[in-house]
Coordinates of C-alpha atoms in Angstrom, one line a residue:
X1 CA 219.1 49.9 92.7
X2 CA 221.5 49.9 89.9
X3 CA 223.3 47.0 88.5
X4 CA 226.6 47.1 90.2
X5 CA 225.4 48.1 93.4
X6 CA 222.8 45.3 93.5
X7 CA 225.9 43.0 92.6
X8 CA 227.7 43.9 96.4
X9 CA 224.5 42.8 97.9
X10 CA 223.4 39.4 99.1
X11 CA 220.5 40.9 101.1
X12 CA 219.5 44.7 101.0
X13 CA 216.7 46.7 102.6
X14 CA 215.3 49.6 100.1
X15 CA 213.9 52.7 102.0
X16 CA 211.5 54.9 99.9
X17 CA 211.9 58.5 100.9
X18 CA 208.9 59.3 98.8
X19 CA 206.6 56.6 100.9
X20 CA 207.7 58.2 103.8
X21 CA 206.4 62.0 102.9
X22 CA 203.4 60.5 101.4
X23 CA 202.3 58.9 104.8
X24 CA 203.8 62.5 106.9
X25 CA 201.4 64.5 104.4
X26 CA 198.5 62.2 104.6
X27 CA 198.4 62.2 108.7
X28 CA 199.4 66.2 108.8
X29 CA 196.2 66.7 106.7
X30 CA 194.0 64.7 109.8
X31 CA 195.5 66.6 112.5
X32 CA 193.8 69.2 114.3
X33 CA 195.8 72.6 113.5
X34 CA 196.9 72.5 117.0
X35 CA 198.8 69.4 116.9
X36 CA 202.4 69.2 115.7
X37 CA 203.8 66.1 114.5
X38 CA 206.3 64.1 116.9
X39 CA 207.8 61.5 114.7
X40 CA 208.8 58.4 116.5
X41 CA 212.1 57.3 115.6
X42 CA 213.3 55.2 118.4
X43 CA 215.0 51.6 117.4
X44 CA 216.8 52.7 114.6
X45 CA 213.3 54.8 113.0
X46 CA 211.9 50.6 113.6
X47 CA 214.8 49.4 111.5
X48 CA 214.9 51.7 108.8
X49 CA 218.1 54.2 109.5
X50 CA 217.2 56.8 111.4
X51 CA 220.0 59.0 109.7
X52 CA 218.2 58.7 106.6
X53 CA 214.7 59.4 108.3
X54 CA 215.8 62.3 111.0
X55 CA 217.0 64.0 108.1
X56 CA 214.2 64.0 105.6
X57 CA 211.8 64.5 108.0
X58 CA 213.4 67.8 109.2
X59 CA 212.9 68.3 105.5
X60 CA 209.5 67.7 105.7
X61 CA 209.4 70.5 108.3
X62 CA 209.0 68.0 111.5
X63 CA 210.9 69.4 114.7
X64 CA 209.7 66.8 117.3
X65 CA 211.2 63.7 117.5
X66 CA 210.7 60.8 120.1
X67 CA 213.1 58.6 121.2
X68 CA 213.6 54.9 123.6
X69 CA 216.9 55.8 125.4
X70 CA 219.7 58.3 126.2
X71 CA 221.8 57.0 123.2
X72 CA 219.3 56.9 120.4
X73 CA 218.9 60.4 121.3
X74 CA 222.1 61.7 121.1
X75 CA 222.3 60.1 117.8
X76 CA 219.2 62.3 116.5
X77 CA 221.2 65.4 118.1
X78 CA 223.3 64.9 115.9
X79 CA 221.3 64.3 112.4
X80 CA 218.9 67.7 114.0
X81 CA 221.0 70.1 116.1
X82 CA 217.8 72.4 116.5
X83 CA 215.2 69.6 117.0
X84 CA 213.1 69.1 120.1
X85 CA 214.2 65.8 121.3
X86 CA 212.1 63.9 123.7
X87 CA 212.7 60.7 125.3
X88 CA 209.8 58.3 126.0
X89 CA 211.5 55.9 128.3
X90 CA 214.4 55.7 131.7
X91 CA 217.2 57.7 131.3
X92 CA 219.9 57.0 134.6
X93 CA 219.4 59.7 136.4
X94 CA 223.4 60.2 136.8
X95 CA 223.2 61.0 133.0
X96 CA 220.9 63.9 133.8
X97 CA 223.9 66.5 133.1
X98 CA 223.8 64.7 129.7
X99 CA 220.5 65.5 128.9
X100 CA 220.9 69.1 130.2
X101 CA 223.8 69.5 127.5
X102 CA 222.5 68.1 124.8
X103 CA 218.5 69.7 125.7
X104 CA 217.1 66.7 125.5
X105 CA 213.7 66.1 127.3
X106 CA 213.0 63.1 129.6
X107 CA 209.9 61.6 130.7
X108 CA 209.6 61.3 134.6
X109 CA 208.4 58.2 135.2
X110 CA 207.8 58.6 139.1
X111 CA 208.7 61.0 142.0
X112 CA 211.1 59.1 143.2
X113 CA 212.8 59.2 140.0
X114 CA 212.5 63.3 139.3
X115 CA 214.5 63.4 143.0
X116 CA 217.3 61.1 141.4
X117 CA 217.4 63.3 138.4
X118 CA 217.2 66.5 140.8
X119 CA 220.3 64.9 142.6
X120 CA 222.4 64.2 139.8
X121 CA 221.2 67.1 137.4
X122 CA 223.7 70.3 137.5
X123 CA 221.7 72.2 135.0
X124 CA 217.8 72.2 134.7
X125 CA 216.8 69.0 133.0
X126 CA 213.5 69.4 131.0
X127 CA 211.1 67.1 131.2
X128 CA 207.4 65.7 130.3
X129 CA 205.3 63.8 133.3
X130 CA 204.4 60.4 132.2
X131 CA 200.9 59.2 133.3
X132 CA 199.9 55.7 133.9
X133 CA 196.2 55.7 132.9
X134 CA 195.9 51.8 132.1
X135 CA 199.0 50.9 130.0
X136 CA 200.4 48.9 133.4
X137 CA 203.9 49.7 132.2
X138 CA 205.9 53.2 133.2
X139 CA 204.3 56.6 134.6
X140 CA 202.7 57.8 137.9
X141 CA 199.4 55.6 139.0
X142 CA 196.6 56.6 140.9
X143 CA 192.4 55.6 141.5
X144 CA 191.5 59.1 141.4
X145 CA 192.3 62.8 140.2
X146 CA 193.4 63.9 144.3
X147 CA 195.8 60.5 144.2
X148 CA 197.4 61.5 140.8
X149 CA 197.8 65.2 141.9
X150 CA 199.5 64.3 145.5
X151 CA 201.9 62.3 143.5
X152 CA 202.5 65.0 140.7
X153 CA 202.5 68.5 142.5
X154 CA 206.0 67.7 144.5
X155 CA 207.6 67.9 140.9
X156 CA 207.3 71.7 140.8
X157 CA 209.4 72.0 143.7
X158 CA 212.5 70.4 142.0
X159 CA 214.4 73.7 140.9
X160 CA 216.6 70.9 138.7
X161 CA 213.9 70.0 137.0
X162 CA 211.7 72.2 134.0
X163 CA 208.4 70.3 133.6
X164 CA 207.1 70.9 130.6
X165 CA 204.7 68.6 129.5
X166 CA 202.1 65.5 130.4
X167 CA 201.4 62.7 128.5
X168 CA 200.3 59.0 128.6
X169 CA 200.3 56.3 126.2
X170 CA 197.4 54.3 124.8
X171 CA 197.2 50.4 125.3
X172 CA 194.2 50.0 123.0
X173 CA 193.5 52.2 120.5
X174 CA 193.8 50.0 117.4
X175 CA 191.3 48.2 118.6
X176 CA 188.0 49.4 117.0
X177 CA 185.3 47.5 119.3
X178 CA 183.2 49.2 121.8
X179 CA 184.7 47.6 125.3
X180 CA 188.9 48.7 123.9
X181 CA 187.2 52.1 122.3
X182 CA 185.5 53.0 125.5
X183 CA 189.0 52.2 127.6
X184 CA 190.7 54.1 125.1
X185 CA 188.0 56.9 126.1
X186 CA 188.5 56.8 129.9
X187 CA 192.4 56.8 129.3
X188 CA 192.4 60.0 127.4
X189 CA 189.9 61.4 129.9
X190 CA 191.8 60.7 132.8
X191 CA 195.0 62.6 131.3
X192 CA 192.7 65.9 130.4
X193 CA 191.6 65.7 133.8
X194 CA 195.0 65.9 135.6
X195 CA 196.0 68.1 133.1
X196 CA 193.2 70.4 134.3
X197 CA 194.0 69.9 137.6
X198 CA 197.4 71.0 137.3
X199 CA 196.1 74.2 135.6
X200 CA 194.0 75.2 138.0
X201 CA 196.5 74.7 140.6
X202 CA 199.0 76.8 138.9
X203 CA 200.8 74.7 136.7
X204 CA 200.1 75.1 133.3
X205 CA 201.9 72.8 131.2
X206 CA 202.8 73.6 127.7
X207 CA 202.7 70.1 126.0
X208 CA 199.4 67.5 126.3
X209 CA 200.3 64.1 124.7
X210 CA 198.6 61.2 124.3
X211 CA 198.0 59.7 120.8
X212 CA 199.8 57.1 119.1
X213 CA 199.3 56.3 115.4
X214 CA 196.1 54.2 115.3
X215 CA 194.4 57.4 117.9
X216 CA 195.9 60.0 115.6
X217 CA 193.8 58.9 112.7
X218 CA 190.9 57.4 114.8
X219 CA 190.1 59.8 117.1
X220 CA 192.4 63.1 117.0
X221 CA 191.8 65.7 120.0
X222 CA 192.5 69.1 119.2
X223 CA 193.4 69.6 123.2
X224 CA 196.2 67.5 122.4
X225 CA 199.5 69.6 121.6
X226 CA 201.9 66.8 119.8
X227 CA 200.6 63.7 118.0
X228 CA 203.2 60.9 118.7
X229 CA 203.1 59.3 115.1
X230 CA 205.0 55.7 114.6
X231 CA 204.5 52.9 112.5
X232 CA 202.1 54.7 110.2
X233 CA 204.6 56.8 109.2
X234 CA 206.6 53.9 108.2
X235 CA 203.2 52.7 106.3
X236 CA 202.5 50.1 108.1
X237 CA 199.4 49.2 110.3
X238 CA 199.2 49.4 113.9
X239 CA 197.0 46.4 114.3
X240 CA 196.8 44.7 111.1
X241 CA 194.3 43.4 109.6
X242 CA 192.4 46.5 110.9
X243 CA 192.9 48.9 108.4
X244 CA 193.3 52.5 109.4
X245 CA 191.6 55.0 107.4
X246 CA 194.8 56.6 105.2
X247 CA 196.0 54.9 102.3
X248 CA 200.0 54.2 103.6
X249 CA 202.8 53.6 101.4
X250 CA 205.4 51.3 103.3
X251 CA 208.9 53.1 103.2
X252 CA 210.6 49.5 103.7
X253 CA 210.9 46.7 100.6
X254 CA 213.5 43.8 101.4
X255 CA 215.1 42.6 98.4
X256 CA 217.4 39.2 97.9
X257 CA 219.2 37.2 95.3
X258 CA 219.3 34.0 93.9
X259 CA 221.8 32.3 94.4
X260 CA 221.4 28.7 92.9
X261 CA 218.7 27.1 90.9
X262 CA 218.9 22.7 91.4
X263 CA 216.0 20.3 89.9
X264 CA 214.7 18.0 92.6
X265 CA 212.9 14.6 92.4
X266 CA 209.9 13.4 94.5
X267 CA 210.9 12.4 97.7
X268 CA 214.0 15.0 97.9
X269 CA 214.1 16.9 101.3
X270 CA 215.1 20.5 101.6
X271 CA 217.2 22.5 104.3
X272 CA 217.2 21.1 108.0
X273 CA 215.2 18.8 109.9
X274 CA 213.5 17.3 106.6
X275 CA 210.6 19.4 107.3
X276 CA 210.1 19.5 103.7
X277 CA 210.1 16.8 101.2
X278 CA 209.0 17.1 97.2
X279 CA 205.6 15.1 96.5
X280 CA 206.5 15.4 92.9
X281 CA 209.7 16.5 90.8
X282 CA 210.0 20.4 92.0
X283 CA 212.3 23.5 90.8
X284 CA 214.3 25.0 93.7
X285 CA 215.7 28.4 94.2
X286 CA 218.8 29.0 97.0
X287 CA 217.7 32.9 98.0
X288 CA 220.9 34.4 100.1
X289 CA 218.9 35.5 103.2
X290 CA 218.4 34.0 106.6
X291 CA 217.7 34.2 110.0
X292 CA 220.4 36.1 110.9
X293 CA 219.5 39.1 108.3
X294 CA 216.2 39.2 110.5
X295 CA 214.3 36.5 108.7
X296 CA 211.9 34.9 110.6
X297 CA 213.0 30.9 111.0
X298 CA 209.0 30.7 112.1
X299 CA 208.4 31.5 108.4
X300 CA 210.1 28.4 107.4
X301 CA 207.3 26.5 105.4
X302 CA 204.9 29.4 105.6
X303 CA 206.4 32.3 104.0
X304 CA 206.9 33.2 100.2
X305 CA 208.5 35.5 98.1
X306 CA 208.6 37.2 94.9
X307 CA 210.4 36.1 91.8
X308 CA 209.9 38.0 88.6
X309 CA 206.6 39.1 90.1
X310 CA 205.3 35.3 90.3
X311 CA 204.3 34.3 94.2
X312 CA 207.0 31.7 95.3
X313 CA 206.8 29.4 98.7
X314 CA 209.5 29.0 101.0
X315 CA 210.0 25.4 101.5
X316 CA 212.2 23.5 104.1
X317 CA 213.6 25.8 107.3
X318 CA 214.9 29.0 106.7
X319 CA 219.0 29.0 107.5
X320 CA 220.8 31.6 109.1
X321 CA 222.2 32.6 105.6
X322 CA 220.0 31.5 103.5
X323 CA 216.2 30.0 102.0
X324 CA 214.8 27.4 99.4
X325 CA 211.7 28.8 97.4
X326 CA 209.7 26.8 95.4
X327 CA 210.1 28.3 91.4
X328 CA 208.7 25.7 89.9
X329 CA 206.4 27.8 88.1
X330 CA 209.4 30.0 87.0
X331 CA 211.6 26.9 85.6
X332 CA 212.4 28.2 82.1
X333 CA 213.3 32.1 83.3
X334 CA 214.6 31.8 86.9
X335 CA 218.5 32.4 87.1
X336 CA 221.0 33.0 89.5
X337 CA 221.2 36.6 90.4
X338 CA 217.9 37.1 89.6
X339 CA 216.2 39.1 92.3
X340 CA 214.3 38.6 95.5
X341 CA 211.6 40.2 96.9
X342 CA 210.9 39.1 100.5
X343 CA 208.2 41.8 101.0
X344 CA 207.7 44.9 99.3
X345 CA 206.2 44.7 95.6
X346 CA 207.7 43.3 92.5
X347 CA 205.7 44.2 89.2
X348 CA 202.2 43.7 90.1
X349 CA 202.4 41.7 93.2
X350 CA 202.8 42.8 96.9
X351 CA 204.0 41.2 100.1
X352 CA 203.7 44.0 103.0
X353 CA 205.6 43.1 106.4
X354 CA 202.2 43.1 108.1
X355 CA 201.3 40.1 105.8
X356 CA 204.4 38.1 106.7
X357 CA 203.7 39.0 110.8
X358 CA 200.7 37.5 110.7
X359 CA 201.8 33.7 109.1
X360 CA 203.5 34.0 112.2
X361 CA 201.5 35.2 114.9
X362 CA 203.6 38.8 115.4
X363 CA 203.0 42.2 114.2
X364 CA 204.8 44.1 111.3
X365 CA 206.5 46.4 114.1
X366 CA 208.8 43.3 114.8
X367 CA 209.2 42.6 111.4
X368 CA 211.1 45.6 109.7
X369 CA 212.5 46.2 113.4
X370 CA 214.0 42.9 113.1
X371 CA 216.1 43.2 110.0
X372 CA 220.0 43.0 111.1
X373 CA 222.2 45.5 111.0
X374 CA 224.4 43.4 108.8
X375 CA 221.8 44.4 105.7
X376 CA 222.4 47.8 104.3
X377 CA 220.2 49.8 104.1
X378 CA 219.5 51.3 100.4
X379 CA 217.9 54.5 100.1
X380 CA 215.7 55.9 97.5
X381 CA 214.0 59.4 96.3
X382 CA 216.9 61.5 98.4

């Protein structure tokens, strides 16, 4: 970030462009030829603008794009007029003229639902069947192939509706043991086998779907005819510390300032509560971030940061504004307006959000989703 810019700032959040078509390249090269790349951009791309990210991935030559909701997809409308839009989750069903307009895709979640969309629909709403095959959360459920298909078959009736597509979603498959692998198996078995059966009763679908970012690069399925690719392509790991096998850039380093540098003598406190008091005489640095940037106040005492490259502690509770790091080792260069790092990588040394989720017992999804909207968002390698 230059100078000047830097100077508006309190708190920023830098967004590599160039991380992000490293990781798209990397997990194009693993998928079967068959498989397009459905980018998942829903939440804001998990924090990190999707204006930004719709529009250099339709650089990159990605088309699909998967959504949460009705508005975020609107939203991606209008950053890629010609993409194929589909939405993962509930739409109301008196928006279904919405969806027509805009040819946006829904996932039908239950029959009951696809009648409420036929209902309120005025144009033919496309869609995509979602399976519940173990997940426990949204989709059609059945013991067996026959209770699936009773369920399922009614669909083709709705004139109002233009099924399209199947799909399911993974609960386990960043989990590389035998008992979650073997689950992972009988999921992905049960969705080829109702897509089967819809074949041979007529219904040939054009769109199979059913890996997520860890089954993408763990075990990709040439039978599948989108991969639904997330938080790797944001560099992160789906179920750190397991390591999937791609070397990932993150695309998200969150940068701060300091904002006051104060000597402190043993037996000092810091910040709130007194949770933190100085053994010995101690150099503390004010950092302009909080909680309310997205912050974790559970990292208060546990997480560090980067100053000048050197590994610094965060001592006392983190504010809603603000945070005292422990520079002691950085007495003779650390000034005000010196820089930040609060993960990302400063001169040698790296903090990656996956790190920080797990001083705290969360995953790095909730991490860069978490950063407010109140911290702009920089980007880099337009």
């Amino acid at each position: 970030m230059e100078k000047e810019q830097q100077k508006r700032y309190r708190a920023w959040a830098e967004i590599d462009l160039h991380a992000l078509e490293h990781n798209v390249r990397a997990v194009q090269k693993i998928l079967p030829p068959s498989t397009r790349f459905m980018a998942v951009v829903k939440a804001n791309a998990y924090g990190h603008g999707d204006e930004a990210i719709c529009r250099k991935l339709w650089e990159l030559g990605v088309r699909w794009f998967a959504v949460s909701n009705l508005e975020e997809a609107i939203a991606v409308r209008s950053y890629c007029p010609y993409g194929e839009i589909f939405i993962l989750g509930y739409t109301p069903p008196e928006f279904a003229p919405e969806l027509s307009r805009n040819n946006i895709i829904q996932g039908v979640l239950s029959l009951e639902y696809a009648r409420e969309l036929q209902h309120f629909a005025h144009q033919p709403v496309r869609c995509h069947i979602k399976l519940d095959t173990g997940m426990g959360r949204i989709g059609f459920r059945g013991d067996s192939i026959q209770a699936y298909m009773e369920q399922i078959l009614p669909l083709f009736e709705l004139e109002k509706l233009s099924v399209e597509g199947i799909y399911t979603h993974f609960a386990v498959a960043d989990c590389p043991d035998a008992e979650n692998t073997a689950y992972t198996k009988q999921q992905e078995e049960r969705i080829l086998q109702v897509y089967d059966a819809l074949a041979e009763s007529g219904h040939r679908l054009q769109h199979l779907h059913f890996m997520n970012s860890a089954a993408s690069v763990t075990r990709p399925n040439p039978r599948a005819t989108l991969a639904r690719i997330g938080i790797i392509m944001y560099g992160l790991e789906p179920n750190y510390p397991f390591h999937v096998p791609l070397q990932l850039e993150p695309v998200m380093s969150l940068r701060s300032v300091v904002s006051h540098v104060k000597e402190v003598g043993a037996g000092d406190c810091i910040s709130y509560g007194r949770t933190y008091t100085a053994a010995q005489p101690r150099t503390i640095a004010t950092v302009t971030i909080g909680y309310a940037d997205g912050y974790a106040r559970l990292l208060s005492n546990k997480g560090y940061a980067l100053v000048h490259g050197c590994v610094c502690p965060i001592v006392g509770r983190v504010c809603m504004d603000q945070l005292m790091l422990d520079v002691s080792e950085l007495s003779d260069v650390v000034r005000p307006g010196d820089v930040v790092t609060m993960f990302g990588k400063d001169q040698d040394a790296v903090i990656t959000a996956d790190e920080l989720a797990d001083l705290y017992g969360t995953i790095g999804y909730e991490i860069v989703c978490g950063i407010s909207k109140r911290v702009p968002r920089d980007v880099i390698g337009v």
